[in-house]
PDB file of C-alpha atoms in Angstrom:
ATOM      1  CA  MET A   1      43.082  12.986 -52.572  1.00  0.00           C
ATOM      2  CA  HIS A   2      41.863   9.764 -51.005  1.00  0.00           C
ATOM      3  CA  ALA A   3      42.811   9.220 -47.365  1.00  0.00           C
ATOM      4  CA  LYS A   4      44.602   5.942 -48.140  1.00  0.00           C
ATOM      5  CA  VAL A   5      46.899   7.330 -50.816  1.00  0.00           C
ATOM      6  CA  ILE A   6      47.749  10.305 -48.617  1.00  0.00           C
ATOM      7  CA  ARG A   7      48.649   8.003 -45.756  1.00  0.00           C
ATOM      8  CA  TYR A   8      50.717   5.750 -48.022  1.00  0.00           C
ATOM      9  CA  PHE A   9      52.533   8.689 -49.594  1.00  0.00           C
ATOM     10  CA  VAL A  10      53.428  10.272 -46.251  1.00  0.00           C
ATOM     11  CA  GLU A  11      54.662   6.939 -44.897  1.00  0.00           C
ATOM     12  CA  VAL A  12      56.896   6.402 -47.959  1.00  0.00           C
ATOM     13  CA  VAL A  13      58.426   9.835 -47.390  1.00  0.00           C
ATOM     14  CA  ARG A  14      58.980   9.065 -43.721  1.00  0.00           C
ATOM     15  CA  ALA A  15      60.381   5.552 -44.289  1.00  0.00           C
ATOM     16  CA  GLY A  16      62.477   6.430 -47.331  1.00  0.00           C
ATOM     17  CA  SER A  17      61.450   3.381 -49.337  1.00  0.00           C
ATOM     18  CA  ILE A  18      58.405   1.527 -50.608  1.00  0.00           C
ATOM     19  CA  ARG A  19      59.427  -1.668 -48.792  1.00  0.00           C
ATOM     20  CA  LYS A  20      59.880  -0.051 -45.375  1.00  0.00           C
ATOM     21  CA  ALA A  21      56.648   1.903 -45.752  1.00  0.00           C
ATOM     22  CA  ALA A  22      54.794  -1.308 -46.595  1.00  0.00           C
ATOM     23  CA  GLU A  23      56.153  -2.952 -43.436  1.00  0.00           C
ATOM     24  CA  GLN A  24      54.879  -0.065 -41.310  1.00  0.00           C
ATOM     25  CA  LEU A  25      51.514  -0.082 -43.058  1.00  0.00           C
ATOM     26  CA  HIS A  26      51.209  -3.891 -42.848  1.00  0.00           C
ATOM     27  CA  VAL A  27      50.547  -4.259 -46.565  1.00  0.00           C
ATOM     28  CA  VAL A  28      52.516  -5.719 -49.456  1.00  0.00           C
ATOM     29  CA  PRO A  29      54.973  -3.390 -51.229  1.00  0.00           C
ATOM     30  CA  THR A  30      53.106  -3.693 -54.524  1.00  0.00           C
ATOM     31  CA  ALA A  31      50.013  -2.144 -52.918  1.00  0.00           C
ATOM     32  CA  VAL A  32      52.006   0.892 -51.794  1.00  0.00           C
ATOM     33  CA  ASN A  33      53.808   1.180 -55.130  1.00  0.00           C
ATOM     34  CA  ARG A  34      50.498   1.034 -57.005  1.00  0.00           C
ATOM     35  CA  GLN A  35      49.043   3.886 -54.921  1.00  0.00           C
ATOM     36  CA  ILE A  36      52.120   6.060 -55.572  1.00  0.00           C
ATOM     37  CA  LEU A  37      52.076   5.315 -59.314  1.00  0.00           C
ATOM     38  CA  ASN A  38      48.352   6.083 -59.536  1.00  0.00           C
ATOM     39  CA  LEU A  39      48.920   9.398 -57.749  1.00  0.00           C
ATOM     40  CA  GLU A  40      51.783  10.319 -60.052  1.00  0.00           C
ATOM     41  CA  GLU A  41      49.618   9.487 -63.057  1.00  0.00           C
ATOM     42  CA  GLU A  42      46.758  11.592 -61.712  1.00  0.00           C
ATOM     43  CA  LEU A  43      49.042  14.575 -61.109  1.00  0.00           C
ATOM     44  CA  GLY A  44      50.952  14.109 -64.355  1.00  0.00           C
ATOM     45  CA  ALA A  45      54.349  14.409 -62.687  1.00  0.00           C
ATOM     46  CA  PRO A  46      56.732  12.179 -60.699  1.00  0.00           C
ATOM     47  CA  LEU A  47      56.733  12.551 -56.920  1.00  0.00           C
ATOM     48  CA  PHE A  48      60.064  10.833 -56.277  1.00  0.00           C
ATOM     49  CA  GLU A  49      63.457  10.569 -57.883  1.00  0.00           C
ATOM     50  CA  ARG A  50      64.802   7.046 -57.493  1.00  0.00           C
ATOM     51  CA  ILE A  51      68.521   7.364 -56.765  1.00  0.00           C
ATOM     52  CA  HIS A  52      70.612   4.331 -55.706  1.00  0.00           C
ATOM     53  CA  ASN A  53      67.571   2.485 -54.320  1.00  0.00           C
ATOM     54  CA  ALA A  54      66.590   5.567 -52.295  1.00  0.00           C
ATOM     55  CA  LEU A  55      63.647   7.848 -52.875  1.00  0.00           C
ATOM     56  CA  LYS A  56      64.061  11.617 -52.991  1.00  0.00           C
ATOM     57  CA  LEU A  57      61.122  13.981 -53.326  1.00  0.00           C
ATOM     58  CA  THR A  58      60.839  15.994 -56.510  1.00  0.00           C
ATOM     59  CA  PRO A  59      59.692  19.644 -56.333  1.00  0.00           C
ATOM     60  CA  VAL A  60      56.176  18.407 -57.137  1.00  0.00           C
ATOM     61  CA  GLY A  61      56.540  15.834 -54.356  1.00  0.00           C
ATOM     62  CA  GLU A  62      57.439  18.591 -51.889  1.00  0.00           C
ATOM     63  CA  ILE A  63      54.241  20.457 -52.751  1.00  0.00           C
ATOM     64  CA  VAL A  64      52.162  17.300 -52.399  1.00  0.00           C
ATOM     65  CA  LEU A  65      53.835  16.452 -49.076  1.00  0.00           C
ATOM     66  CA  ALA A  66      52.927  19.855 -47.581  1.00  0.00           C
ATOM     67  CA  HIS A  67      49.336  19.369 -48.703  1.00  0.00           C
ATOM     68  CA  ALA A  68      49.194  15.778 -47.460  1.00  0.00           C
ATOM     69  CA  ARG A  69      50.518  16.625 -44.013  1.00  0.00           C
ATOM     70  CA  GLY A  70      48.097  19.516 -43.684  1.00  0.00           C
ATOM     71  CA  THR A  71      45.221  17.300 -44.781  1.00  0.00           C
ATOM     72  CA  LEU A  72      46.122  14.639 -42.220  1.00  0.00           C
ATOM     73  CA  ARG A  73      46.344  17.243 -39.453  1.00  0.00           C
ATOM     74  CA  GLU A  74      42.949  18.632 -40.404  1.00  0.00           C
ATOM     75  CA  PHE A  75      41.482  15.145 -40.543  1.00  0.00           C
ATOM     76  CA  ASP A  76      42.843  14.353 -37.073  1.00  0.00           C
ATOM     77  CA  LEU A  77      41.237  17.537 -35.751  1.00  0.00           C
ATOM     78  CA  VAL A  78      37.912  16.650 -37.361  1.00  0.00           C
ATOM     79  CA  ARG A  79      38.053  13.127 -36.000  1.00  0.00           C
ATOM     80  CA  GLN A  80      38.892  14.424 -32.525  1.00  0.00           C
ATOM     81  CA  ARG A  81      36.008  16.889 -32.653  1.00  0.00           C
ATOM     82  CA  ILE A  82      33.619  14.123 -33.691  1.00  0.00           C
ATOM     83  CA  GLU A  83      34.844  11.879 -30.891  1.00  0.00           C
ATOM     84  CA  ASP A  84      34.532  14.745 -28.437  1.00  0.00           C
ATOM     85  CA  MET A  85      31.044  15.588 -29.676  1.00  0.00           C
ATOM     86  CA  ARG A  86      29.863  12.011 -29.176  1.00  0.00           C
ATOM     87  CA  GLY A  87      30.672  11.911 -25.552  1.00  0.00           C
ATOM     88  CA  LEU A  88      31.973  15.272 -24.341  1.00  0.00           C
ATOM     89  CA  ARG A  89      32.760  14.152 -20.853  1.00  0.00           C
ATOM     90  CA  GLN A  90      34.986  17.138 -20.293  1.00  0.00           C
ATOM     91  CA  GLY A  91      36.057  20.374 -21.877  1.00  0.00           C
ATOM     92  CA  GLU A  92      36.256  24.093 -21.320  1.00  0.00           C
ATOM     93  CA  VAL A  93      34.410  27.012 -22.908  1.00  0.00           C
ATOM     94  CA  THR A  94      35.032  30.711 -22.392  1.00  0.00           C
ATOM     95  CA  LEU A  95      32.304  33.178 -23.357  1.00  0.00           C
ATOM     96  CA  ALA A  96      32.936  36.914 -23.444  1.00  0.00           C
ATOM     97  CA  THR A  97      29.792  38.949 -22.918  1.00  0.00           C
ATOM     98  CA  THR A  98      28.464  42.128 -21.371  1.00  0.00           C
ATOM     99  CA  ALA A  99      27.427  42.486 -17.753  1.00  0.00           C
ATOM    100  CA  GLY A 100      23.770  42.928 -18.658  1.00  0.00           C
ATOM    101  CA  LEU A 101      23.567  39.629 -20.528  1.00  0.00           C
ATOM    102  CA  ALA A 102      25.576  37.851 -17.847  1.00  0.00           C
ATOM    103  CA  ASP A 103      23.093  39.074 -15.258  1.00  0.00           C
ATOM    104  CA  ALA A 104      19.779  38.675 -17.066  1.00  0.00           C
ATOM    105  CA  PHE A 105      19.864  36.072 -19.826  1.00  0.00           C
ATOM    106  CA  LEU A 106      22.777  33.760 -19.128  1.00  0.00           C
ATOM    107  CA  PRO A 107      22.090  32.398 -15.609  1.00  0.00           C
ATOM    108  CA  ALA A 108      19.251  30.143 -16.779  1.00  0.00           C
ATOM    109  CA  VAL A 109      21.189  29.203 -19.917  1.00  0.00           C
ATOM    110  CA  VAL A 110      24.203  28.166 -17.882  1.00  0.00           C
ATOM    111  CA  GLN A 111      22.128  26.148 -15.414  1.00  0.00           C
ATOM    112  CA  ARG A 112      20.455  24.161 -18.189  1.00  0.00           C
ATOM    113  CA  PHE A 113      23.755  23.516 -19.955  1.00  0.00           C
ATOM    114  CA  ARG A 114      25.537  22.436 -16.783  1.00  0.00           C
ATOM    115  CA  ALA A 115      22.718  20.013 -15.963  1.00  0.00           C
ATOM    116  CA  ALA A 116      23.135  18.369 -19.365  1.00  0.00           C
ATOM    117  CA  HIS A 117      26.955  18.532 -19.530  1.00  0.00           C
ATOM    118  CA  PRO A 118      28.384  18.564 -16.000  1.00  0.00           C
ATOM    119  CA  GLY A 119      31.917  17.759 -17.179  1.00  0.00           C
ATOM    120  CA  ILE A 120      32.302  20.919 -19.237  1.00  0.00           C
ATOM    121  CA  GLN A 121      33.722  23.922 -17.435  1.00  0.00           C
ATOM    122  CA  LEU A 122      32.251  27.306 -18.372  1.00  0.00           C
ATOM    123  CA  LYS A 123      34.059  30.613 -17.984  1.00  0.00           C
ATOM    124  CA  LEU A 124      31.994  33.768 -18.437  1.00  0.00           C
ATOM    125  CA  LEU A 125      33.832  37.057 -18.879  1.00  0.00           C
ATOM    126  CA  GLY A 126      31.706  40.153 -18.214  1.00  0.00           C
ATOM    127  CA  LEU A 127      33.457  42.883 -20.211  1.00  0.00           C
ATOM    128  CA  PRO A 128      32.839  46.322 -21.685  1.00  0.00           C
ATOM    129  CA  ILE A 129      31.552  46.066 -25.242  1.00  0.00           C
ATOM    130  CA  ALA A 130      34.899  47.207 -26.711  1.00  0.00           C
ATOM    131  CA  ALA A 131      36.693  44.343 -24.982  1.00  0.00           C
ATOM    132  CA  VAL A 132      34.236  41.576 -25.844  1.00  0.00           C
ATOM    133  CA  LEU A 133      35.379  41.026 -29.436  1.00  0.00           C
ATOM    134  CA  ARG A 134      38.991  41.736 -28.578  1.00  0.00           C
ATOM    135  CA  SER A 135      39.026  38.870 -26.087  1.00  0.00           C
ATOM    136  CA  VAL A 136      37.930  36.470 -28.833  1.00  0.00           C
ATOM    137  CA  ALA A 137      40.365  37.907 -31.378  1.00  0.00           C
ATOM    138  CA  GLU A 138      43.251  37.495 -28.949  1.00  0.00           C
ATOM    139  CA  GLY A 139      42.254  33.944 -28.002  1.00  0.00           C
ATOM    140  CA  ASP A 140      41.152  34.681 -24.447  1.00  0.00           C
ATOM    141  CA  ALA A 141      37.575  33.596 -25.242  1.00  0.00           C
ATOM    142  CA  ASP A 142      35.991  31.097 -27.621  1.00  0.00           C
ATOM    143  CA  LEU A 143      32.725  32.973 -28.159  1.00  0.00           C
ATOM    144  CA  ALA A 144      31.384  36.511 -27.891  1.00  0.00           C
ATOM    145  CA  LEU A 145      27.768  37.394 -27.120  1.00  0.00           C
ATOM    146  CA  ALA A 146      26.833  41.071 -27.230  1.00  0.00           C
ATOM    147  CA  TYR A 147      24.429  43.663 -28.587  1.00  0.00           C
ATOM    148  CA  ASP A 148      25.127  45.851 -31.606  1.00  0.00           C
ATOM    149  CA  VAL A 149      28.725  44.799 -32.122  1.00  0.00           C
ATOM    150  CA  PRO A 150      30.456  46.569 -35.019  1.00  0.00           C
ATOM    151  CA  GLY A 151      31.188  44.554 -38.133  1.00  0.00           C
ATOM    152  CA  THR A 152      34.785  43.380 -37.789  1.00  0.00           C
ATOM    153  CA  ALA A 153      36.937  41.308 -40.106  1.00  0.00           C
ATOM    154  CA  GLY A 154      38.118  37.990 -38.759  1.00  0.00           C
ATOM    155  CA  PHE A 155      34.847  37.024 -37.077  1.00  0.00           C
ATOM    156  CA  ARG A 156      32.068  34.629 -38.016  1.00  0.00           C
ATOM    157  CA  THR A 157      28.515  35.280 -36.842  1.00  0.00           C
ATOM    158  CA  LEU A 158      26.928  32.100 -35.502  1.00  0.00           C
ATOM    159  CA  PHE A 159      23.567  33.678 -34.675  1.00  0.00           C
ATOM    160  CA  SER A 160      21.866  37.048 -34.909  1.00  0.00           C
ATOM    161  CA  SER A 161      18.516  38.200 -33.535  1.00  0.00           C
ATOM    162  CA  GLU A 162      16.567  41.425 -33.099  1.00  0.00           C
ATOM    163  CA  TRP A 163      15.236  42.492 -29.679  1.00  0.00           C
ATOM    164  CA  PRO A 164      12.745  45.380 -29.546  1.00  0.00           C
ATOM    165  CA  ILE A 165      12.989  48.019 -26.851  1.00  0.00           C
ATOM    166  CA  GLY A 166      10.140  48.812 -24.495  1.00  0.00           C
ATOM    167  CA  ALA A 167       9.165  50.494 -21.254  1.00  0.00           C
ATOM    168  CA  VAL A 168       9.833  48.395 -18.152  1.00  0.00           C
ATOM    169  CA  VAL A 169       7.334  49.180 -15.413  1.00  0.00           C
ATOM    170  CA  PRO A 170       5.933  47.596 -12.230  1.00  0.00           C
ATOM    171  CA  PRO A 171       2.635  45.683 -12.374  1.00  0.00           C
ATOM    172  CA  GLY A 172      -0.387  47.990 -12.312  1.00  0.00           C
ATOM    173  CA  HIS A 173       1.514  50.960 -13.731  1.00  0.00           C
ATOM    174  CA  PRO A 174      -0.612  53.268 -15.930  1.00  0.00           C
ATOM    175  CA  LEU A 175       1.474  52.352 -19.002  1.00  0.00           C
ATOM    176  CA  THR A 176       0.245  48.757 -18.720  1.00  0.00           C
ATOM    177  CA  ALA A 177      -3.268  49.856 -19.660  1.00  0.00           C
ATOM    178  CA  HIS A 178      -2.359  49.487 -23.339  1.00  0.00           C
ATOM    179  CA  ALA A 179      -0.462  46.808 -25.279  1.00  0.00           C
ATOM    180  CA  THR A 180       2.133  49.320 -26.503  1.00  0.00           C
ATOM    181  CA  THR A 181       3.315  52.813 -25.677  1.00  0.00           C
ATOM    182  CA  VAL A 182       5.470  55.616 -27.100  1.00  0.00           C
ATOM    183  CA  LEU A 183       8.482  57.520 -25.819  1.00  0.00           C
ATOM    184  CA  ALA A 184       6.449  60.694 -25.326  1.00  0.00           C
ATOM    185  CA  GLU A 185       4.282  58.898 -22.756  1.00  0.00           C
ATOM    186  CA  CYS A 186       7.320  57.536 -20.908  1.00  0.00           C
ATOM    187  CA  VAL A 187       8.917  60.903 -20.198  1.00  0.00           C
ATOM    188  CA  GLY A 188       6.020  61.801 -17.960  1.00  0.00           C
ATOM    189  CA  TYR A 189       7.395  59.382 -15.350  1.00  0.00           C
ATOM    190  CA  PRO A 190      10.754  59.329 -13.514  1.00  0.00           C
ATOM    191  CA  LEU A 191      13.180  57.794 -16.015  1.00  0.00           C
ATOM    192  CA  ILE A 192      15.964  55.425 -15.007  1.00  0.00           C
ATOM    193  CA  LEU A 193      18.179  55.248 -18.105  1.00  0.00           C
ATOM    194  CA  PRO A 194      21.119  53.128 -19.199  1.00  0.00           C
ATOM    195  CA  ALA A 195      24.382  55.024 -19.007  1.00  0.00           C
ATOM    196  CA  PRO A 196      25.805  56.418 -22.284  1.00  0.00           C
ATOM    197  CA  SER A 197      28.479  53.681 -22.346  1.00  0.00           C
ATOM    198  CA  LEU A 198      25.854  50.945 -22.832  1.00  0.00           C
ATOM    199  CA  SER A 199      24.983  50.008 -26.417  1.00  0.00           C
ATOM    200  CA  ILE A 200      21.251  50.676 -25.935  1.00  0.00           C
ATOM    201  CA  ARG A 201      21.727  54.322 -24.938  1.00  0.00           C
ATOM    202  CA  PRO A 202      22.738  55.689 -28.382  1.00  0.00           C
ATOM    203  CA  ILE A 203      19.616  54.037 -29.835  1.00  0.00           C
ATOM    204  CA  LEU A 204      17.450  55.754 -27.223  1.00  0.00           C
ATOM    205  CA  ASP A 205      19.195  59.121 -27.588  1.00  0.00           C
ATOM    206  CA  ALA A 206      18.789  59.061 -31.371  1.00  0.00           C
ATOM    207  CA  ALA A 207      15.081  58.282 -31.025  1.00  0.00           C
ATOM    208  CA  PHE A 208      14.567  61.065 -28.466  1.00  0.00           C
ATOM    209  CA  GLU A 209      16.373  63.517 -30.740  1.00  0.00           C
ATOM    210  CA  ARG A 210      14.391  62.546 -33.848  1.00  0.00           C
ATOM    211  CA  SER A 211      11.169  62.904 -31.872  1.00  0.00           C
ATOM    212  CA  ALA A 212      12.286  66.251 -30.386  1.00  0.00           C
ATOM    213  CA  ILE A 213      11.837  64.899 -26.852  1.00  0.00           C
ATOM    214  CA  ARG A 214      13.939  66.368 -24.040  1.00  0.00           C
ATOM    215  CA  VAL A 215      14.921  63.853 -21.394  1.00  0.00           C
ATOM    216  CA  SER A 216      16.067  64.396 -17.826  1.00  0.00           C
ATOM    217  CA  PRO A 217      16.691  60.994 -16.197  1.00  0.00           C
ATOM    218  CA  VAL A 218      16.516  60.689 -12.436  1.00  0.00           C
ATOM    219  CA  VAL A 219      19.137  57.914 -12.513  1.00  0.00           C
ATOM    220  CA  GLU A 220      21.729  56.778 -15.057  1.00  0.00           C
ATOM    221  CA  THR A 221      23.607  53.534 -14.478  1.00  0.00           C
ATOM    222  CA  THR A 222      25.652  50.879 -16.275  1.00  0.00           C
ATOM    223  CA  SER A 223      23.866  48.150 -14.294  1.00  0.00           C
ATOM    224  CA  THR A 224      20.698  46.747 -15.853  1.00  0.00           C
ATOM    225  CA  ALA A 225      20.197  44.782 -12.644  1.00  0.00           C
ATOM    226  CA  LEU A 226      20.063  48.048 -10.704  1.00  0.00           C
ATOM    227  CA  MET A 227      17.609  49.524 -13.232  1.00  0.00           C
ATOM    228  CA  ARG A 228      15.253  46.599 -12.777  1.00  0.00           C
ATOM    229  CA  ARG A 229      15.586  46.718  -8.994  1.00  0.00           C
ATOM    230  CA  LEU A 230      14.803  50.434  -8.876  1.00  0.00           C
ATOM    231  CA  VAL A 231      11.723  49.904 -11.027  1.00  0.00           C
ATOM    232  CA  ARG A 232      10.523  47.058  -8.799  1.00  0.00           C
ATOM    233  CA  ASP A 233      11.023  49.296  -5.766  1.00  0.00           C
ATOM    234  CA  GLY A 234       8.909  52.077  -7.304  1.00  0.00           C
ATOM    235  CA  GLY A 235      11.760  54.433  -8.188  1.00  0.00           C
ATOM    236  CA  GLY A 236      10.570  55.046 -11.735  1.00  0.00           C
ATOM    237  CA  ILE A 237      10.474  53.281 -15.086  1.00  0.00           C
ATOM    238  CA  THR A 238      13.269  52.232 -17.432  1.00  0.00           C
ATOM    239  CA  LEU A 239      13.775  51.433 -21.106  1.00  0.00           C
ATOM    240  CA  LEU A 240      15.340  48.093 -21.982  1.00  0.00           C
ATOM    241  CA  ASN A 241      14.843  45.330 -24.499  1.00  0.00           C
ATOM    242  CA  ARG A 242      12.619  42.316 -23.913  1.00  0.00           C
ATOM    243  CA  LEU A 243      15.490  39.896 -23.282  1.00  0.00           C
ATOM    244  CA  ASP A 244      16.826  42.127 -20.492  1.00  0.00           C
ATOM    245  CA  VAL A 245      13.685  41.551 -18.418  1.00  0.00           C
ATOM    246  CA  ASP A 246      12.656  38.049 -19.473  1.00  0.00           C
ATOM    247  CA  GLU A 247      12.973  36.558 -15.984  1.00  0.00           C
ATOM    248  CA  GLU A 248      10.965  39.339 -14.302  1.00  0.00           C
ATOM    249  CA  ARG A 249       8.307  39.142 -17.015  1.00  0.00           C
ATOM    250  CA  ASN A 250       7.914  35.454 -16.339  1.00  0.00           C
ATOM    251  CA  ASP A 251       7.643  35.803 -12.575  1.00  0.00           C
ATOM    252  CA  GLY A 252       5.331  38.814 -12.820  1.00  0.00           C
ATOM    253  CA  THR A 253       7.497  41.287 -10.931  1.00  0.00           C
ATOM    254  CA  LEU A 254       7.923  43.583 -13.952  1.00  0.00           C
ATOM    255  CA  VAL A 255       5.947  44.318 -17.097  1.00  0.00           C
ATOM    256  CA  PHE A 256       7.473  44.975 -20.527  1.00  0.00           C
ATOM    257  CA  VAL A 257       5.441  47.377 -22.675  1.00  0.00           C
ATOM    258  CA  PRO A 258       6.780  47.513 -26.274  1.00  0.00           C
ATOM    259  CA  LEU A 259       7.493  50.940 -27.751  1.00  0.00           C
ATOM    260  CA  ARG A 260       5.882  51.546 -31.129  1.00  0.00           C
ATOM    261  CA  ASP A 261       7.853  54.679 -32.107  1.00  0.00           C
ATOM    262  CA  THR A 262       9.000  54.370 -35.715  1.00  0.00           C
ATOM    263  CA  THR A 263      12.111  56.366 -34.818  1.00  0.00           C
ATOM    264  CA  LEU A 264      13.267  53.656 -32.403  1.00  0.00           C
ATOM    265  CA  GLY A 265      15.325  50.741 -33.651  1.00  0.00           C
ATOM    266  CA  ALA A 266      15.769  47.332 -32.057  1.00  0.00           C
ATOM    267  CA  GLN A 267      18.926  45.955 -30.531  1.00  0.00           C
ATOM    268  CA  THR A 268      20.789  43.301 -32.513  1.00  0.00           C
ATOM    269  CA  LEU A 269      22.204  40.446 -30.450  1.00  0.00           C
ATOM    270  CA  THR A 270      24.955  38.371 -32.087  1.00  0.00           C
ATOM    271  CA  LEU A 271      26.987  35.325 -31.146  1.00  0.00           C
ATOM    272  CA  GLU A 272      30.466  35.530 -32.668  1.00  0.00           C
ATOM    273  CA  THR A 273      33.556  33.359 -32.984  1.00  0.00           C
ATOM    274  CA  ARG A 274      36.880  33.582 -34.824  1.00  0.00           C
ATOM    275  CA  ALA A 275      36.543  33.032 -38.560  1.00  0.00           C
ATOM    276  CA  ALA A 276      39.986  31.523 -39.051  1.00  0.00           C
ATOM    277  CA  GLN A 277      39.602  28.730 -36.532  1.00  0.00           C
ATOM    278  CA  PRO A 278      36.521  26.599 -35.850  1.00  0.00           C
ATOM    279  CA  PRO A 279      35.410  26.477 -32.206  1.00  0.00           C
ATOM    280  CA  SER A 280      36.246  23.428 -30.139  1.00  0.00           C
ATOM    281  CA  ALA A 281      33.638  20.706 -29.818  1.00  0.00           C
ATOM    282  CA  ALA A 282      32.753  21.960 -26.334  1.00  0.00           C
ATOM    283  CA  ALA A 283      32.459  25.572 -27.532  1.00  0.00           C
ATOM    284  CA  GLU A 284      30.330  24.525 -30.489  1.00  0.00           C
ATOM    285  CA  LEU A 285      28.069  22.538 -28.186  1.00  0.00           C
ATOM    286  CA  PHE A 286      27.611  25.533 -25.880  1.00  0.00           C
ATOM    287  CA  ALA A 287      27.049  27.865 -28.843  1.00  0.00           C
ATOM    288  CA  ASN A 288      24.297  25.575 -30.124  1.00  0.00           C
ATOM    289  CA  HIS A 289      22.762  25.555 -26.645  1.00  0.00           C
ATOM    290  CA  VAL A 290      22.768  29.374 -26.462  1.00  0.00           C
ATOM    291  CA  VAL A 291      21.153  29.590 -29.909  1.00  0.00           C
ATOM    292  CA  ALA A 292      18.486  27.053 -28.917  1.00  0.00           C
ATOM    293  CA  CYS A 293      17.658  29.078 -25.782  1.00  0.00           C
ATOM    294  CA  LEU A 294      17.366  32.279 -27.816  1.00  0.00           C
ATOM    295  CA  ASP A 295      15.169  30.525 -30.372  1.00  0.00           C
ATOM    296  CA  ASP A 296      12.878  29.425 -27.564  1.00  0.00           C
ATOM    297  CA  LEU A 297      12.546  33.008 -26.336  1.00  0.00           C
ATOM    298  CA  LEU A 298      11.938  34.331 -29.842  1.00  0.00           C
ATOM    299  CA  ALA A 299       9.194  31.799 -30.531  1.00  0.00           C
ATOM    300  CA  PRO A 300       5.691  33.342 -30.424  1.00  0.00           C
TER     301      PRO A 300
END
């Protein structure tokens, strides 16, 4: 239905008469009456019973009123989001993510976003993978960013990307002599592995098992920051995806050597939000920023 006729109809219901509605709308009564008659003709049923100069909604009118009010509420939300998007001077966004992403990928993302939108407050929740989606489902966070999240009803995927796993080694390490390597070559060096609770570990364990490779890590930890630090300090090598070590790759303190094992899958990174409710203008703006940053990193 057209916005004008919806507005006229709702005002007639509120005012109780065509004349009073016209006064509130600052139009002549015939204009309001014409809109109501046209709507009744379009629907093929009367919207009002006219009793003693008063208007009472018919059952059809009740149905139309519920729709009209919902439409106006939705339109107000859309208009507010557009107004917010134009100038977004303030707002708040909460992102639920894992500690590894919060430590490696997000610092630069946040700095760039804050420089462009200083009035928007960001809240980053570093959570175990099981709690990341739950925080969005329960309304504690607007967005979720995590690896290998299970498919769950009630969520909408805003972005998905694949990140290959490789050996992370210090500059000059023997594994850097070639463009790629394999798991069998990695086990000849002290291995610093992600703990079993991290999403990357089941991928690695499955690949080791399929390749019949026995592994005895010298360190297991839930901290990807600690893994990278130990590698930089000469404590061994680790296995992570390319995004996990992007900063160190750029500054030359670590080298990422892709693994070419066919038994080894990549990690899938997704940005999720609630399906039933669109994100706020501020959350949508930040989501678009995160996607743009990931696109930049994925570009050849």
